[in-house]
PDB file of N, CA and C in Angstrom:
ATOM      1  N   MET A  10     -23.920   5.968  -3.715  1.00  0.00           N
ATOM      2  CA  MET A  10     -23.139   6.124  -2.467  1.00  0.00           C
ATOM      3  C   MET A  10     -23.101   4.979  -1.269  1.00  0.00           C
ATOM      4  N   LYS A  11     -24.135   4.363  -1.033  1.00  0.00           N
ATOM      5  CA  LYS A  11     -25.031   4.176  -0.793  1.00  0.00           C
ATOM      6  C   LYS A  11     -24.291   2.469   0.400  1.00  0.00           C
ATOM      7  N   ASN A  12     -23.009   1.899  -0.654  1.00  0.00           N
ATOM      8  CA  ASN A  12     -22.248   1.427  -0.224  1.00  0.00           C
ATOM      9  C   ASN A  12     -21.136   2.114   0.179  1.00  0.00           C
ATOM     10  N   CYS A  13     -21.231   3.067   0.608  1.00  0.00           N
ATOM     11  CA  CYS A  13     -19.259   3.300   0.807  1.00  0.00           C
ATOM     12  C   CYS A  13     -18.853   3.210   2.215  1.00  0.00           C
ATOM     13  N   THR A  14     -17.780   3.161   1.878  1.00  0.00           N
ATOM     14  CA  THR A  14     -17.439   2.109   3.225  1.00  0.00           C
ATOM     15  C   THR A  14     -15.835   3.263   3.408  1.00  0.00           C
ATOM     16  N   ASP A  15     -16.014   4.238   2.845  1.00  0.00           N
ATOM     17  CA  ASP A  15     -14.998   5.657   3.823  1.00  0.00           C
ATOM     18  C   ASP A  15     -15.303   5.683   4.796  1.00  0.00           C
ATOM     19  N   TYR A  16     -14.327   6.208   6.184  1.00  0.00           N
ATOM     20  CA  TYR A  16     -14.339   6.955   7.463  1.00  0.00           C
ATOM     21  C   TYR A  16     -14.443   8.652   7.330  1.00  0.00           C
ATOM     22  N   TYR A  17     -15.259   8.780   7.886  1.00  0.00           N
ATOM     23  CA  TYR A  17     -15.034  10.698   7.843  1.00  0.00           C
ATOM     24  C   TYR A  17     -14.846  11.064   9.359  1.00  0.00           C
ATOM     25  N   LEU A  18     -14.373  12.413   9.617  1.00  0.00           N
ATOM     26  CA  LEU A  18     -14.071  13.046  11.251  1.00  0.00           C
ATOM     27  C   LEU A  18     -15.339  13.481  10.869  1.00  0.00           C
ATOM     28  N   TYR A  19     -16.173  13.737  11.743  1.00  0.00           N
ATOM     29  CA  TYR A  19     -17.431  14.409  12.253  1.00  0.00           C
ATOM     30  C   TYR A  19     -17.380  14.930  13.346  1.00  0.00           C
ATOM     31  N   ASP A  20     -17.619  16.303  13.652  1.00  0.00           N
ATOM     32  CA  ASP A  20     -17.808  17.103  14.710  1.00  0.00           C
ATOM     33  C   ASP A  20     -19.234  17.640  15.079  1.00  0.00           C
ATOM     34  N   GLN A  21     -19.981  16.719  15.693  1.00  0.00           N
ATOM     35  CA  GLN A  21     -21.522  17.085  16.087  1.00  0.00           C
ATOM     36  C   GLN A  21     -21.908  18.164  16.860  1.00  0.00           C
ATOM     37  N   ALA A  22     -20.683  19.116  18.045  1.00  0.00           N
ATOM     38  CA  ALA A  22     -20.987  19.672  18.552  1.00  0.00           C
ATOM     39  C   ALA A  22     -20.931  21.203  17.295  1.00  0.00           C
ATOM     40  N   ASN A  23     -20.269  21.230  16.803  1.00  0.00           N
ATOM     41  CA  ASN A  23     -20.094  21.935  15.862  1.00  0.00           C
ATOM     42  C   ASN A  23     -20.183  21.961  14.286  1.00  0.00           C
ATOM     43  N   ASP A  24     -20.808  20.635  13.666  1.00  0.00           N
ATOM     44  CA  ASP A  24     -21.540  20.070  12.353  1.00  0.00           C
ATOM     45  C   ASP A  24     -20.395  20.191  11.240  1.00  0.00           C
ATOM     46  N   THR A  25     -19.275  20.015  11.530  1.00  0.00           N
ATOM     47  CA  THR A  25     -18.727  19.955  10.952  1.00  0.00           C
ATOM     48  C   THR A  25     -17.720  18.967  10.844  1.00  0.00           C
ATOM     49  N   LEU A  26     -17.286  18.913   9.284  1.00  0.00           N
ATOM     50  CA  LEU A  26     -16.385  17.775   9.031  1.00  0.00           C
ATOM     51  C   LEU A  26     -14.992  17.421   8.922  1.00  0.00           C
ATOM     52  N   VAL A  27     -13.945  16.776   9.318  1.00  0.00           N
ATOM     53  CA  VAL A  27     -11.937  17.343   9.447  1.00  0.00           C
ATOM     54  C   VAL A  27     -12.356  17.729   7.505  1.00  0.00           C
ATOM     55  N   ARG A  28     -11.750  19.016   6.867  1.00  0.00           N
ATOM     56  CA  ARG A  28     -10.779  19.541   5.553  1.00  0.00           C
ATOM     57  C   ARG A  28      -9.689  19.060   5.853  1.00  0.00           C
ATOM     58  N   PHE A  29      -9.528  19.367   4.384  1.00  0.00           N
ATOM     59  CA  PHE A  29      -7.586  20.168   3.937  1.00  0.00           C
ATOM     60  C   PHE A  29      -7.807  21.635   3.823  1.00  0.00           C
ATOM     61  N   ASP A  30      -6.220  21.687   3.508  1.00  0.00           N
ATOM     62  CA  ASP A  30      -6.634  23.561   3.755  1.00  0.00           C
ATOM     63  C   ASP A  30      -7.509  23.923   2.354  1.00  0.00           C
ATOM     64  N   ASN A  31      -7.799  22.937   1.706  1.00  0.00           N
ATOM     65  CA  ASN A  31      -8.310  23.482   0.616  1.00  0.00           C
ATOM     66  C   ASN A  31     -10.216  23.555   0.371  1.00  0.00           C
ATOM     67  N   GLY A  32     -10.326  23.370   1.461  1.00  0.00           N
ATOM     68  CA  GLY A  32     -11.772  23.088   2.065  1.00  0.00           C
ATOM     69  C   GLY A  32     -12.381  21.660   1.566  1.00  0.00           C
ATOM     70  N   ASP A  33     -11.099  20.877   1.297  1.00  0.00           N
ATOM     71  CA  ASP A  33     -12.045  19.203   1.047  1.00  0.00           C
ATOM     72  C   ASP A  33     -12.171  18.431   1.805  1.00  0.00           C
ATOM     73  N   ILE A  34     -13.093  18.086   1.841  1.00  0.00           N
ATOM     74  CA  ILE A  34     -13.935  16.680   3.162  1.00  0.00           C
ATOM     75  C   ILE A  34     -12.473  15.185   2.879  1.00  0.00           C
ATOM     76  N   ILE A  35     -12.071  15.251   3.881  1.00  0.00           N
ATOM     77  CA  ILE A  35     -10.560  14.337   4.286  1.00  0.00           C
ATOM     78  C   ILE A  35     -11.598  13.553   3.929  1.00  0.00           C
ATOM     79  N   PHE A  36     -11.647  11.865   2.943  1.00  0.00           N
ATOM     80  CA  PHE A  36     -11.694  10.572   3.282  1.00  0.00           C
ATOM     81  C   PHE A  36     -10.587   9.839   3.563  1.00  0.00           C
ATOM     82  N   TYR A  37     -11.440   9.185   4.401  1.00  0.00           N
ATOM     83  CA  TYR A  37      -9.904   8.260   4.809  1.00  0.00           C
ATOM     84  C   TYR A  37     -10.546   6.549   4.222  1.00  0.00           C
ATOM     85  N   GLY A  38      -9.824   6.046   3.996  1.00  0.00           N
ATOM     86  CA  GLY A  38      -9.766   4.336   3.413  1.00  0.00           C
ATOM     87  C   GLY A  38     -10.385   3.476   4.753  1.00  0.00           C
ATOM     88  N   ASP A  39      -9.303   3.622   5.417  1.00  0.00           N
ATOM     89  CA  ASP A  39     -10.372   2.587   6.483  1.00  0.00           C
ATOM     90  C   ASP A  39      -9.712   2.953   8.173  1.00  0.00           C
ATOM     91  N   LYS A  40     -10.905   2.316   9.166  1.00  0.00           N
ATOM     92  CA  LYS A  40     -10.664   3.198  10.338  1.00  0.00           C
ATOM     93  C   LYS A  40      -9.735   3.797  11.759  1.00  0.00           C
ATOM     94  N   ASP A  41      -8.744   2.824  11.280  1.00  0.00           N
ATOM     95  CA  ASP A  41      -7.217   2.890  12.074  1.00  0.00           C
ATOM     96  C   ASP A  41      -6.285   3.989  11.402  1.00  0.00           C
ATOM     97  N   GLU A  42      -6.699   4.452   9.768  1.00  0.00           N
ATOM     98  CA  GLU A  42      -6.060   6.385   9.516  1.00  0.00           C
ATOM     99  C   GLU A  42      -6.745   7.304  10.246  1.00  0.00           C
ATOM    100  N   ALA A  43      -8.037   6.932  10.124  1.00  0.00           N
ATOM    101  CA  ALA A  43      -9.199   7.790  10.730  1.00  0.00           C
ATOM    102  C   ALA A  43      -8.830   7.982  11.955  1.00  0.00           C
ATOM    103  N   GLU A  44      -8.569   7.224  13.229  1.00  0.00           N
ATOM    104  CA  GLU A  44      -8.676   6.998  14.393  1.00  0.00           C
ATOM    105  C   GLU A  44      -7.051   8.100  14.732  1.00  0.00           C
ATOM    106  N   LYS A  45      -6.014   7.809  14.199  1.00  0.00           N
ATOM    107  CA  LYS A  45      -4.949   8.716  14.428  1.00  0.00           C
ATOM    108  C   LYS A  45      -4.721  10.083  14.451  1.00  0.00           C
ATOM    109  N   ASP A  46      -6.464  10.694  13.464  1.00  0.00           N
ATOM    110  CA  ASP A  46      -6.777  12.368  12.987  1.00  0.00           C
ATOM    111  C   ASP A  46      -7.567  12.399  13.796  1.00  0.00           C
ATOM    112  N   CYS A  47      -7.693  11.340  14.737  1.00  0.00           N
ATOM    113  CA  CYS A  47      -9.216  12.053  15.584  1.00  0.00           C
ATOM    114  C   CYS A  47      -9.080  12.685  16.633  1.00  0.00           C
ATOM    115  N   TYR A  48      -9.174  13.438  16.906  1.00  0.00           N
ATOM    116  CA  TYR A  48      -9.240  14.461  18.504  1.00  0.00           C
ATOM    117  C   TYR A  48     -10.413  15.664  19.125  1.00  0.00           C
ATOM    118  N   GLY A  49     -10.569  15.788  19.674  1.00  0.00           N
ATOM    119  CA  GLY A  49     -11.328  16.567  20.400  1.00  0.00           C
ATOM    120  C   GLY A  49     -13.303  16.155  20.581  1.00  0.00           C
ATOM    121  N   ASN A  50     -13.912  16.597  19.338  1.00  0.00           N
ATOM    122  CA  ASN A  50     -15.773  16.654  19.556  1.00  0.00           C
ATOM    123  C   ASN A  50     -14.980  15.671  18.675  1.00  0.00           C
ATOM    124  N   GLU A  51     -14.407  15.207  18.137  1.00  0.00           N
ATOM    125  CA  GLU A  51     -14.594  14.476  16.856  1.00  0.00           C
ATOM    126  C   GLU A  51     -14.455  13.127  16.392  1.00  0.00           C
ATOM    127  N   TYR A  52     -15.359  12.367  15.714  1.00  0.00           N
ATOM    128  CA  TYR A  52     -15.725  11.396  16.242  1.00  0.00           C
ATOM    129  C   TYR A  52     -16.294  10.489  14.850  1.00  0.00           C
ATOM    130  N   ILE A  53     -15.692   8.987  14.678  1.00  0.00           N
ATOM    131  CA  ILE A  53     -15.337   8.433  13.596  1.00  0.00           C
ATOM    132  C   ILE A  53     -16.477   8.209  13.033  1.00  0.00           C
ATOM    133  N   VAL A  54     -16.992   7.909  11.707  1.00  0.00           N
ATOM    134  CA  VAL A  54     -18.727   7.447  11.255  1.00  0.00           C
ATOM    135  C   VAL A  54     -18.037   7.536   9.556  1.00  0.00           C
ATOM    136  N   GLN A  55     -19.462   7.086   9.341  1.00  0.00           N
ATOM    137  CA  GLN A  55     -19.256   6.297   8.177  1.00  0.00           C
ATOM    138  C   GLN A  55     -20.734   7.156   7.192  1.00  0.00           C
ATOM    139  N   TYR A  56     -20.470   6.829   5.983  1.00  0.00           N
ATOM    140  CA  TYR A  56     -21.179   8.044   5.230  1.00  0.00           C
ATOM    141  C   TYR A  56     -22.998   7.873   5.475  1.00  0.00           C
ATOM    142  N   ASN A  57     -23.362   6.399   5.370  1.00  0.00           N
ATOM    143  CA  ASN A  57     -24.423   6.237   6.203  1.00  0.00           C
ATOM    144  C   ASN A  57     -24.610   6.647   7.385  1.00  0.00           C
ATOM    145  N   ASP A  58     -23.779   7.060   8.531  1.00  0.00           N
ATOM    146  CA  ASP A  58     -24.545   7.434   9.678  1.00  0.00           C
ATOM    147  C   ASP A  58     -24.373   9.171   9.615  1.00  0.00           C
ATOM    148  N   LEU A  59     -24.280   9.830   8.859  1.00  0.00           N
ATOM    149  CA  LEU A  59     -23.708  11.002   8.873  1.00  0.00           C
ATOM    150  C   LEU A  59     -25.288  11.227   8.196  1.00  0.00           C
ATOM    151  N   PRO A  60     -25.391  12.937   8.684  1.00  0.00           N
ATOM    152  CA  PRO A  60     -26.560  13.659   8.724  1.00  0.00           C
ATOM    153  C   PRO A  60     -27.017  14.189   7.105  1.00  0.00           C
ATOM    154  N   LYS A  61     -27.659  13.703   7.104  1.00  0.00           N
ATOM    155  CA  LYS A  61     -28.726  14.053   5.688  1.00  0.00           C
ATOM    156  C   LYS A  61     -27.358  14.931   5.052  1.00  0.00           C
ATOM    157  N   HIS A  62     -28.094  16.372   5.369  1.00  0.00           N
ATOM    158  CA  HIS A  62     -26.967  17.553   4.762  1.00  0.00           C
ATOM    159  C   HIS A  62     -25.487  17.211   4.986  1.00  0.00           C
ATOM    160  N   LYS A  63     -25.040  16.331   5.149  1.00  0.00           N
ATOM    161  CA  LYS A  63     -23.576  16.281   5.580  1.00  0.00           C
ATOM    162  C   LYS A  63     -22.996  15.202   4.230  1.00  0.00           C
ATOM    163  N   LYS A  64     -24.245  14.600   4.306  1.00  0.00           N
ATOM    164  CA  LYS A  64     -23.873  13.767   3.072  1.00  0.00           C
ATOM    165  C   LYS A  64     -23.879  14.059   2.218  1.00  0.00           C
ATOM    166  N   LEU A  65     -24.967  15.197   1.854  1.00  0.00           N
ATOM    167  CA  LEU A  65     -25.186  15.901   0.372  1.00  0.00           C
ATOM    168  C   LEU A  65     -23.669  16.654   0.331  1.00  0.00           C
ATOM    169  N   GLN A  66     -23.131  17.007   1.281  1.00  0.00           N
ATOM    170  CA  GLN A  66     -21.504  17.577   1.499  1.00  0.00           C
ATOM    171  C   GLN A  66     -20.321  16.747   0.866  1.00  0.00           C
ATOM    172  N   VAL A  67     -20.638  15.774   1.169  1.00  0.00           N
ATOM    173  CA  VAL A  67     -19.249  14.601   0.232  1.00  0.00           C
ATOM    174  C   VAL A  67     -20.124  14.381  -0.948  1.00  0.00           C
ATOM    175  N   THR A  68     -20.992  14.121  -0.948  1.00  0.00           N
ATOM    176  CA  THR A  68     -21.594  13.807  -3.139  1.00  0.00           C
ATOM    177  C   THR A  68     -21.331  15.049  -3.518  1.00  0.00           C
ATOM    178  N   GLU A  69     -21.613  15.934  -3.058  1.00  0.00           N
ATOM    179  CA  GLU A  69     -21.334  17.016  -4.412  1.00  0.00           C
ATOM    180  C   GLU A  69     -19.523  17.720  -4.105  1.00  0.00           C
ATOM    181  N   GLN A  70     -19.221  17.491  -3.308  1.00  0.00           N
ATOM    182  CA  GLN A  70     -17.128  17.006  -3.330  1.00  0.00           C
ATOM    183  C   GLN A  70     -17.291  15.860  -4.417  1.00  0.00           C
ATOM    184  N   VAL A  71     -17.553  14.808  -4.178  1.00  0.00           N
ATOM    185  CA  VAL A  71     -17.611  14.113  -5.250  1.00  0.00           C
ATOM    186  C   VAL A  71     -17.503  13.924  -6.935  1.00  0.00           C
ATOM    187  N   ILE A  72     -19.233  14.536  -6.931  1.00  0.00           N
ATOM    188  CA  ILE A  72     -19.529  14.735  -7.962  1.00  0.00           C
ATOM    189  C   ILE A  72     -18.592  15.998  -8.717  1.00  0.00           C
ATOM    190  N   ARG A  73     -17.937  16.751  -7.848  1.00  0.00           N
ATOM    191  CA  ARG A  73     -17.031  17.731  -8.255  1.00  0.00           C
ATOM    192  C   ARG A  73     -15.312  17.278  -8.761  1.00  0.00           C
ATOM    193  N   GLN A  74     -14.629  16.144  -8.170  1.00  0.00           N
ATOM    194  CA  GLN A  74     -14.275  15.703  -7.624  1.00  0.00           C
ATOM    195  C   GLN A  74     -13.927  14.756  -9.390  1.00  0.00           C
ATOM    196  N   LEU A  75     -15.351  14.077  -9.764  1.00  0.00           N
ATOM    197  CA  LEU A  75     -15.778  13.161 -11.176  1.00  0.00           C
ATOM    198  C   LEU A  75     -14.899  14.247 -11.798  1.00  0.00           C
ATOM    199  N   LYS A  76     -15.718  15.436 -12.030  1.00  0.00           N
ATOM    200  CA  LYS A  76     -16.726  16.210 -13.302  1.00  0.00           C
ATOM    201  C   LYS A  76     -14.857  16.448 -13.429  1.00  0.00           C
ATOM    202  N   LEU A  77     -13.714  17.130 -12.726  1.00  0.00           N
ATOM    203  CA  LEU A  77     -12.214  17.614 -12.821  1.00  0.00           C
ATOM    204  C   LEU A  77     -11.653  16.378 -13.312  1.00  0.00           C
ATOM    205  N   TRP A  78     -11.784  14.867 -13.263  1.00  0.00           N
ATOM    206  CA  TRP A  78     -11.021  13.926 -13.482  1.00  0.00           C
ATOM    207  C   TRP A  78     -11.132  13.690 -14.961  1.00  0.00           C
ATOM    208  N   ASN A  79     -12.762  13.794 -15.051  1.00  0.00           N
ATOM    209  CA  ASN A  79     -12.854  13.682 -16.710  1.00  0.00           C
ATOM    210  C   ASN A  79     -13.063  14.512 -17.541  1.00  0.00           C
ATOM    211  N   ASN A  80     -12.748  16.253 -17.513  1.00  0.00           N
ATOM    212  CA  ASN A  80     -11.768  16.622 -18.324  1.00  0.00           C
ATOM    213  C   ASN A  80     -10.463  16.489 -18.719  1.00  0.00           C
TER     214      ASN A  80
END
């Protein structure tokens, strides 16, 4: 996912990524879309700017979704 161009809303103070009600991390396709949902302690980051443990969460979600789509 080195060249990932998605954006995420990350709350560094609470070490959380913004998620859907079902617990999935929200991937934003463009920065403007992310800015509309951004508030409070959140800031907009791309994959490479996330802490390592958050990169792992994103990657695990992608793998889980790929497995679902391929079944």
